[in-house]
PDB file of C-alpha atoms and ligand atoms in Angstrom:
ATOM      1  CA  MET A 155      14.089  73.849   8.688  1.00  0.00           C
ATOM      2  CA  LYS A 156      13.030  71.005   6.409  1.00  0.00           C
ATOM      3  CA  ILE A 157      15.359  69.659   3.727  1.00  0.00           C
ATOM      4  CA  THR A 158      14.130  67.417   0.904  1.00  0.00           C
ATOM      5  CA  PHE A 159      16.444  65.554  -1.474  1.00  0.00           C
ATOM      6  CA  TYR A 160      15.387  65.484  -5.131  1.00  0.00           C
ATOM      7  CA  GLY A 161      18.318  63.459  -6.423  1.00  0.00           C
ATOM      8  CA  HIS A 162      21.825  64.382  -7.588  1.00  0.00           C
ATOM      9  CA  ALA A 163      22.502  67.849  -6.077  1.00  0.00           C
ATOM     10  CA  SER A 164      18.881  68.989  -6.073  1.00  0.00           C
ATOM     11  CA  LEU A 165      17.320  70.040  -2.795  1.00  0.00           C
ATOM     12  CA  SER A 166      14.303  71.813  -1.441  1.00  0.00           C
ATOM     13  CA  ILE A 167      14.675  73.752   1.800  1.00  0.00           C
ATOM     14  CA  GLU A 168      11.767  75.135   3.792  1.00  0.00           C
ATOM     15  CA  VAL A 169      13.001  77.854   6.104  1.00  0.00           C
ATOM     16  CA  GLY A 170      11.394  80.939   7.589  1.00  0.00           C
ATOM     17  CA  GLY A 171       8.133  80.151   5.821  1.00  0.00           C
ATOM     18  CA  LYS A 172       9.862  80.272   2.415  1.00  0.00           C
ATOM     19  CA  HIS A 173      10.623  77.555  -0.121  1.00  0.00           C
ATOM     20  CA  ILE A 174      14.092  77.357  -1.623  1.00  0.00           C
ATOM     21  CA  ILE A 175      15.104  75.066  -4.481  1.00  0.00           C
ATOM     22  CA  VAL A 176      18.815  74.324  -4.894  1.00  0.00           C
ATOM     23  CA  ASP A 177      20.455  73.221  -8.171  1.00  0.00           C
ATOM     24  CA  PRO A 178      17.408  71.649  -9.822  1.00  0.00           C
ATOM     25  CA  TYR A 179      18.364  68.729 -12.071  1.00  0.00           C
ATOM     26  CA  ILE A 180      15.296  66.536 -11.820  1.00  0.00           C
ATOM     27  CA  SER A 181      13.379  66.107 -15.083  1.00  0.00           C
ATOM     28  CA  ALA A 182      16.259  64.293 -16.845  1.00  0.00           C
ATOM     29  CA  ASN A 183      17.302  62.178 -13.855  1.00  0.00           C
ATOM     30  CA  PRO A 184      15.800  58.692 -14.332  1.00  0.00           C
ATOM     31  CA  ASN A 185      16.196  58.056 -10.588  1.00  0.00           C
ATOM     32  CA  ALA A 186      13.899  61.054  -9.918  1.00  0.00           C
ATOM     33  CA  ALA A 187      11.196  60.143 -12.435  1.00  0.00           C
ATOM     34  CA  HIS A 188       8.592  60.153  -9.651  1.00  0.00           C
ATOM     35  CA  ILE A 189       9.239  63.844  -8.896  1.00  0.00           C
ATOM     36  CA  ASP A 190       7.097  66.313 -10.861  1.00  0.00           C
ATOM     37  CA  ILE A 191       8.884  69.660 -11.102  1.00  0.00           C
ATOM     38  CA  ASP A 192       5.536  71.370 -11.748  1.00  0.00           C
ATOM     39  CA  THR A 193       4.526  70.630  -8.151  1.00  0.00           C
ATOM     40  CA  LEU A 194       7.626  72.152  -6.519  1.00  0.00           C
ATOM     41  CA  LYS A 195       7.179  75.363  -4.564  1.00  0.00           C
ATOM     42  CA  ALA A 196       9.889  77.970  -4.965  1.00  0.00           C
ATOM     43  CA  ASP A 197      10.341  81.487  -3.651  1.00  0.00           C
ATOM     44  CA  TYR A 198      14.061  81.278  -4.393  1.00  0.00           C
ATOM     45  CA  ILE A 199      16.326  79.117  -6.534  1.00  0.00           C
ATOM     46  CA  LEU A 200      19.932  78.912  -5.347  1.00  0.00           C
ATOM     47  CA  LEU A 201      22.533  77.886  -7.919  1.00  0.00           C
ATOM     48  CA  THR A 202      26.034  76.840  -6.890  1.00  0.00           C
ATOM     49  CA  HIS A 203      27.381  76.896 -10.461  1.00  0.00           C
ATOM     50  CA  ALA A 204      26.287  76.770 -14.097  1.00  0.00           C
ATOM     51  CA  HIS A 205      26.868  73.138 -15.069  1.00  0.00           C
ATOM     52  CA  GLY A 206      23.960  71.395 -16.750  1.00  0.00           C
ATOM     53  CA  ASP A 207      23.508  68.912 -13.919  1.00  0.00           C
ATOM     54  CA  HIS A 208      22.715  71.870 -11.617  1.00  0.00           C
ATOM     55  CA  ILE A 209      20.593  74.204 -13.758  1.00  0.00           C
ATOM     56  CA  LEU A 210      18.505  71.958 -16.016  1.00  0.00           C
ATOM     57  CA  ASP A 211      15.088  72.796 -14.534  1.00  0.00           C
ATOM     58  CA  VAL A 212      15.772  76.379 -13.427  1.00  0.00           C
ATOM     59  CA  GLU A 213      13.851  78.114 -16.199  1.00  0.00           C
ATOM     60  CA  ALA A 214      10.801  75.836 -15.994  1.00  0.00           C
ATOM     61  CA  ILE A 215      10.528  76.307 -12.228  1.00  0.00           C
ATOM     62  CA  ALA A 216      11.298  80.037 -12.272  1.00  0.00           C
ATOM     63  CA  LYS A 217       8.825  80.720 -15.078  1.00  0.00           C
ATOM     64  CA  ARG A 218       5.988  79.053 -13.159  1.00  0.00           C
ATOM     65  CA  THR A 219       6.842  80.317  -9.652  1.00  0.00           C
ATOM     66  CA  ASN A 220       8.517  83.680 -10.383  1.00  0.00           C
ATOM     67  CA  ALA A 221      11.236  82.582  -7.942  1.00  0.00           C
ATOM     68  CA  VAL A 222      14.281  84.791  -7.426  1.00  0.00           C
ATOM     69  CA  ILE A 223      17.426  83.130  -8.797  1.00  0.00           C
ATOM     70  CA  VAL A 224      20.356  83.631  -6.417  1.00  0.00           C
ATOM     71  CA  SER A 225      23.874  82.830  -7.556  1.00  0.00           C
ATOM     72  CA  ASN A 226      27.173  84.408  -8.484  1.00  0.00           C
ATOM     73  CA  ALA A 227      26.987  87.662 -10.475  1.00  0.00           C
ATOM     74  CA  GLU A 228      27.534  85.974 -13.853  1.00  0.00           C
ATOM     75  CA  ILE A 229      24.838  83.328 -13.404  1.00  0.00           C
ATOM     76  CA  ALA A 230      22.396  85.854 -11.928  1.00  0.00           C
ATOM     77  CA  GLY A 231      23.138  88.146 -14.877  1.00  0.00           C
ATOM     78  CA  TYR A 232      22.585  85.317 -17.383  1.00  0.00           C
ATOM     79  CA  TYR A 233      19.089  84.675 -16.047  1.00  0.00           C
ATOM     80  CA  GLY A 234      18.384  88.366 -15.453  1.00  0.00           C
ATOM     81  CA  ALA A 235      19.042  89.030 -19.161  1.00  0.00           C
ATOM     82  CA  LYS A 236      16.408  86.395 -19.979  1.00  0.00           C
ATOM     83  CA  GLY A 237      13.835  88.252 -17.892  1.00  0.00           C
ATOM     84  CA  PHE A 238      14.005  86.215 -14.698  1.00  0.00           C
ATOM     85  CA  GLN A 239      14.217  87.762 -11.231  1.00  0.00           C
ATOM     86  CA  SER A 240      17.706  87.377  -9.887  1.00  0.00           C
ATOM     87  CA  HIS A 241      19.990  88.381  -7.034  1.00  0.00           C
ATOM     88  CA  PRO A 242      23.739  88.509  -7.763  1.00  0.00           C
ATOM     89  CA  MET A 243      26.306  87.614  -5.108  1.00  0.00           C
ATOM     90  CA  ASN A 244      29.993  86.865  -5.042  1.00  0.00           C
ATOM     91  CA  HIS A 245      32.385  84.907  -2.878  1.00  0.00           C
ATOM     92  CA  GLY A 246      32.549  85.955   0.741  1.00  0.00           C
ATOM     93  CA  GLY A 247      29.424  88.096   0.545  1.00  0.00           C
ATOM     94  CA  SER A 248      26.247  87.658   2.605  1.00  0.00           C
ATOM     95  CA  TRP A 249      22.737  89.022   2.269  1.00  0.00           C
ATOM     96  CA  ASN A 250      19.837  89.028   4.707  1.00  0.00           C
ATOM     97  CA  PHE A 251      16.915  87.499   2.801  1.00  0.00           C
ATOM     98  CA  ASP A 252      13.426  87.080   4.272  1.00  0.00           C
ATOM     99  CA  PHE A 253      14.225  83.400   4.988  1.00  0.00           C
ATOM    100  CA  GLY A 254      17.530  84.041   6.766  1.00  0.00           C
ATOM    101  CA  LYS A 255      21.105  85.061   6.087  1.00  0.00           C
ATOM    102  CA  LEU A 256      22.779  83.604   3.021  1.00  0.00           C
ATOM    103  CA  LYS A 257      26.521  83.597   2.300  1.00  0.00           C
ATOM    104  CA  TYR A 258      28.158  82.581  -0.989  1.00  0.00           C
ATOM    105  CA  VAL A 259      31.378  80.730  -0.194  1.00  0.00           C
ATOM    106  CA  ASN A 260      34.292  79.229  -2.077  1.00  0.00           C
ATOM    107  CA  ALA A 261      34.265  75.976  -4.001  1.00  0.00           C
ATOM    108  CA  VAL A 262      37.029  74.427  -6.074  1.00  0.00           C
ATOM    109  CA  HIS A 263      35.411  73.313  -9.344  1.00  0.00           C
ATOM    110  CA  SER A 264      34.466  74.942 -12.682  1.00  0.00           C
ATOM    111  CA  SER A 265      31.332  76.721 -13.893  1.00  0.00           C
ATOM    112  CA  SER A 266      30.382  77.147 -17.543  1.00  0.00           C
ATOM    113  CA  PHE A 267      26.851  76.931 -18.938  1.00  0.00           C
ATOM    114  CA  PRO A 268      26.000  74.041 -21.280  1.00  0.00           C
ATOM    115  CA  ASP A 269      25.806  76.586 -24.156  1.00  0.00           C
ATOM    116  CA  GLY A 270      29.383  77.715 -23.414  1.00  0.00           C
ATOM    117  CA  SER A 271      28.424  80.982 -21.694  1.00  0.00           C
ATOM    118  CA  TYR A 272      30.655  82.090 -18.849  1.00  0.00           C
ATOM    119  CA  GLY A 273      29.265  80.935 -15.505  1.00  0.00           C
ATOM    120  CA  GLY A 274      31.625  82.822 -13.208  1.00  0.00           C
ATOM    121  CA  ASN A 275      33.319  80.887 -10.450  1.00  0.00           C
ATOM    122  CA  PRO A 276      31.594  78.067  -8.586  1.00  0.00           C
ATOM    123  CA  GLY A 277      30.533  78.346  -4.980  1.00  0.00           C
ATOM    124  CA  GLY A 278      28.609  76.931  -2.086  1.00  0.00           C
ATOM    125  CA  PHE A 279      26.123  78.472   0.342  1.00  0.00           C
ATOM    126  CA  VAL A 280      25.855  78.910   4.090  1.00  0.00           C
ATOM    127  CA  ILE A 281      22.287  79.473   5.283  1.00  0.00           C
ATOM    128  CA  GLU A 282      21.690  80.840   8.773  1.00  0.00           C
ATOM    129  CA  GLY A 283      18.013  80.547   9.554  1.00  0.00           C
ATOM    130  CA  GLU A 284      15.554  79.605  12.314  1.00  0.00           C
ATOM    131  CA  HIS A 285      18.333  78.866  14.809  1.00  0.00           C
ATOM    132  CA  LYS A 286      19.717  76.205  12.469  1.00  0.00           C
ATOM    133  CA  ASN A 287      22.681  76.712  10.171  1.00  0.00           C
ATOM    134  CA  ILE A 288      23.573  74.623   7.157  1.00  0.00           C
ATOM    135  CA  TYR A 289      26.315  74.540   4.545  1.00  0.00           C
ATOM    136  CA  ILE A 290      25.640  73.433   0.976  1.00  0.00           C
ATOM    137  CA  ALA A 291      29.050  72.743  -0.527  1.00  0.00           C
ATOM    138  CA  GLY A 292      28.092  72.556  -4.203  1.00  0.00           C
ATOM    139  CA  ASP A 293      30.476  70.644  -6.434  1.00  0.00           C
ATOM    140  CA  THR A 294      33.878  71.016  -4.858  1.00  0.00           C
ATOM    141  CA  ALA A 295      37.169  69.421  -4.048  1.00  0.00           C
ATOM    142  CA  LEU A 296      38.255  69.248  -0.449  1.00  0.00           C
ATOM    143  CA  THR A 297      39.679  72.689   0.268  1.00  0.00           C
ATOM    144  CA  MET A 298      41.301  74.389   3.246  1.00  0.00           C
ATOM    145  CA  ASP A 299      38.821  77.244   2.738  1.00  0.00           C
ATOM    146  CA  MET A 300      36.220  75.041   4.450  1.00  0.00           C
ATOM    147  CA  LYS A 301      38.035  75.814   7.719  1.00  0.00           C
ATOM    148  CA  LEU A 302      36.852  79.424   7.419  1.00  0.00           C
ATOM    149  CA  ILE A 303      33.171  78.505   7.701  1.00  0.00           C
ATOM    150  CA  PRO A 304      33.014  77.451  11.387  1.00  0.00           C
ATOM    151  CA  MET A 305      35.016  80.567  12.313  1.00  0.00           C
ATOM    152  CA  ARG A 306      31.815  82.502  11.607  1.00  0.00           C
ATOM    153  CA  THR A 307      28.988  79.946  11.738  1.00  0.00           C
ATOM    154  CA  LYS A 308      28.297  76.945  13.984  1.00  0.00           C
ATOM    155  CA  LEU A 309      26.890  74.405  11.540  1.00  0.00           C
ATOM    156  CA  ASP A 310      24.051  72.003  12.338  1.00  0.00           C
ATOM    157  CA  LEU A 311      24.357  70.171   9.014  1.00  0.00           C
ATOM    158  CA  ALA A 312      26.796  70.061   6.110  1.00  0.00           C
ATOM    159  CA  ILE A 313      25.611  68.901   2.680  1.00  0.00           C
ATOM    160  CA  LEU A 314      28.643  67.511   0.877  1.00  0.00           C
ATOM    161  CA  PRO A 315      29.286  65.871  -2.509  1.00  0.00           C
ATOM    162  CA  ILE A 316      30.626  62.357  -2.018  1.00  0.00           C
ATOM    163  CA  GLY A 317      30.516  60.762  -5.486  1.00  0.00           C
ATOM    164  CA  ASP A 318      34.181  61.221  -6.425  1.00  0.00           C
ATOM    165  CA  ASN A 319      35.434  61.797 -10.016  1.00  0.00           C
ATOM    166  CA  PHE A 320      33.937  65.355 -10.339  1.00  0.00           C
ATOM    167  CA  THR A 321      34.072  66.213  -6.611  1.00  0.00           C
ATOM    168  CA  MET A 322      35.271  64.966  -3.249  1.00  0.00           C
ATOM    169  CA  ASP A 323      34.981  61.296  -2.428  1.00  0.00           C
ATOM    170  CA  VAL A 324      33.836  59.897   0.918  1.00  0.00           C
ATOM    171  CA  GLU A 325      37.326  59.984   2.464  1.00  0.00           C
ATOM    172  CA  ASP A 326      37.802  63.649   1.573  1.00  0.00           C
ATOM    173  CA  ALA A 327      34.263  64.439   2.762  1.00  0.00           C
ATOM    174  CA  ILE A 328      35.200  62.997   6.174  1.00  0.00           C
ATOM    175  CA  ILE A 329      38.171  65.395   6.298  1.00  0.00           C
ATOM    176  CA  ALA A 330      35.846  68.192   5.146  1.00  0.00           C
ATOM    177  CA  SER A 331      33.528  67.488   8.057  1.00  0.00           C
ATOM    178  CA  ASP A 332      36.521  67.904  10.387  1.00  0.00           C
ATOM    179  CA  PHE A 333      37.380  71.234   8.717  1.00  0.00           C
ATOM    180  CA  LEU A 334      33.734  72.314   9.054  1.00  0.00           C
ATOM    181  CA  ASP A 335      33.489  71.203  12.689  1.00  0.00           C
ATOM    182  CA  CYS A 336      30.244  69.416  11.788  1.00  0.00           C
ATOM    183  CA  ASP A 337      29.667  65.693  12.301  1.00  0.00           C
ATOM    184  CA  LYS A 338      26.190  65.589  10.736  1.00  0.00           C
ATOM    185  CA  ILE A 339      26.498  65.199   6.974  1.00  0.00           C
ATOM    186  CA  LEU A 340      23.952  64.830   4.207  1.00  0.00           C
ATOM    187  CA  GLY A 341      25.637  63.270   1.185  1.00  0.00           C
ATOM    188  CA  TYR A 342      24.740  64.284  -2.370  1.00  0.00           C
ATOM    189  CA  HIS A 343      26.116  64.222  -5.925  1.00  0.00           C
ATOM    190  CA  PHE A 344      26.320  60.414  -6.089  1.00  0.00           C
ATOM    191  CA  ASP A 345      24.828  57.564  -8.150  1.00  0.00           C
ATOM    192  CA  THR A 346      23.321  59.744 -10.915  1.00  0.00           C
ATOM    193  CA  PHE A 347      25.926  58.756 -13.497  1.00  0.00           C
ATOM    194  CA  GLY A 348      28.268  55.797 -13.829  1.00  0.00           C
ATOM    195  CA  TYR A 349      31.240  57.961 -12.826  1.00  0.00           C
ATOM    196  CA  ILE A 350      29.838  58.712  -9.369  1.00  0.00           C
ATOM    197  CA  GLU A 351      28.276  55.496  -8.132  1.00  0.00           C
ATOM    198  CA  ILE A 352      29.027  54.734  -4.481  1.00  0.00           C
ATOM    199  CA  ASP A 353      28.566  51.877  -2.029  1.00  0.00           C
ATOM    200  CA  HIS A 354      26.011  53.333   0.414  1.00  0.00           C
ATOM    201  CA  GLU A 355      26.640  51.013   3.356  1.00  0.00           C
ATOM    202  CA  GLU A 356      30.404  51.303   3.113  1.00  0.00           C
ATOM    203  CA  SER A 357      30.184  55.113   2.901  1.00  0.00           C
ATOM    204  CA  ILE A 358      27.954  55.313   5.973  1.00  0.00           C
ATOM    205  CA  ARG A 359      30.256  52.917   7.853  1.00  0.00           C
ATOM    206  CA  LYS A 360      33.352  54.993   7.035  1.00  0.00           C
ATOM    207  CA  PHE A 361      31.716  58.083   8.565  1.00  0.00           C
ATOM    208  CA  PHE A 362      30.418  56.060  11.518  1.00  0.00           C
ATOM    209  CA  ASN A 363      33.926  54.759  12.235  1.00  0.00           C
ATOM    210  CA  LYS A 364      35.048  58.385  12.668  1.00  0.00           C
ATOM    211  CA  GLY A 365      32.138  59.156  15.008  1.00  0.00           C
ATOM    212  CA  LYS A 366      30.221  60.954  12.279  1.00  0.00           C
ATOM    213  CA  ASP A 367      26.728  60.569  10.851  1.00  0.00           C
ATOM    214  CA  LEU A 368      26.345  60.326   7.055  1.00  0.00           C
ATOM    215  CA  MET A 369      22.735  60.515   5.898  1.00  0.00           C
ATOM    216  CA  LEU A 370      21.758  59.339   2.422  1.00  0.00           C
ATOM    217  CA  LEU A 371      18.139  60.199   1.660  1.00  0.00           C
ATOM    218  CA  GLU A 372      15.829  58.416  -0.753  1.00  0.00           C
ATOM    219  CA  ILE A 373      14.863  60.746  -3.592  1.00  0.00           C
ATOM    220  CA  GLY A 374      11.799  62.690  -2.450  1.00  0.00           C
ATOM    221  CA  SER A 375      12.375  62.129   1.277  1.00  0.00           C
ATOM    222  CA  SER A 376      13.142  64.787   3.861  1.00  0.00           C
ATOM    223  CA  ILE A 377      14.864  65.537   7.137  1.00  0.00           C
ATOM    224  CA  ASP A 378      13.775  68.058   9.732  1.00  0.00           C
ATOM    225  CA  LEU A 379      16.426  70.053  11.524  1.00  0.00           C
TER     226      LEU A 379
HETATM  227 NI1   NI B 681      29.680  70.705 -11.702  1.00  0.00          NI
HETATM  228 MN1   MN B 682      27.738  68.444 -10.783  1.00  0.00          MN
END
């Protein structure tokens, strides 16, 4: 499994020979100006919720790649009505895709489209694939529901928002990693806007002091699991 960070909460995941894009917000992110969305491969696009900083480039990527948009029923329906391929899910449900097993899990946040359309309730994803399991939290507060995830899935990596203001901060993300029983964390949802700027070294040190590994990737760089 290869995970590439495209800035903010945007990721690419290569798993089971498939390419998955998560929450693409790239073309308007000045920090990601070197990433060309027309070069991104996508068999699937996973959307945690409908906020503009998670869906901006969905239609451009889906139109070019014919990717299947996977999200909650309301978001899948929104794109389905526009003629895109979609797969609706809801909280607690899993589906066996050709890249692995995907579960849509709880997040504490909100989820309306920029045009005011109803975006259902926000979520995160657990991907079980190629003997490696990851959790993508989406935008969320720290929540006790995170304790449910390791009851079913032994995680190899948790991708957590750490920018504060709209989501968890670093301190809450450390508690989240305890709840998730996963000490390997990829941080996201930081630095894009003034509200969510973080001190990278201090954040990494705080995790390190608890015996945990916080990774912060340069935009466009990858990790292999
Ligand atoms: Ni959001
Ligand atoms: Mn967001």
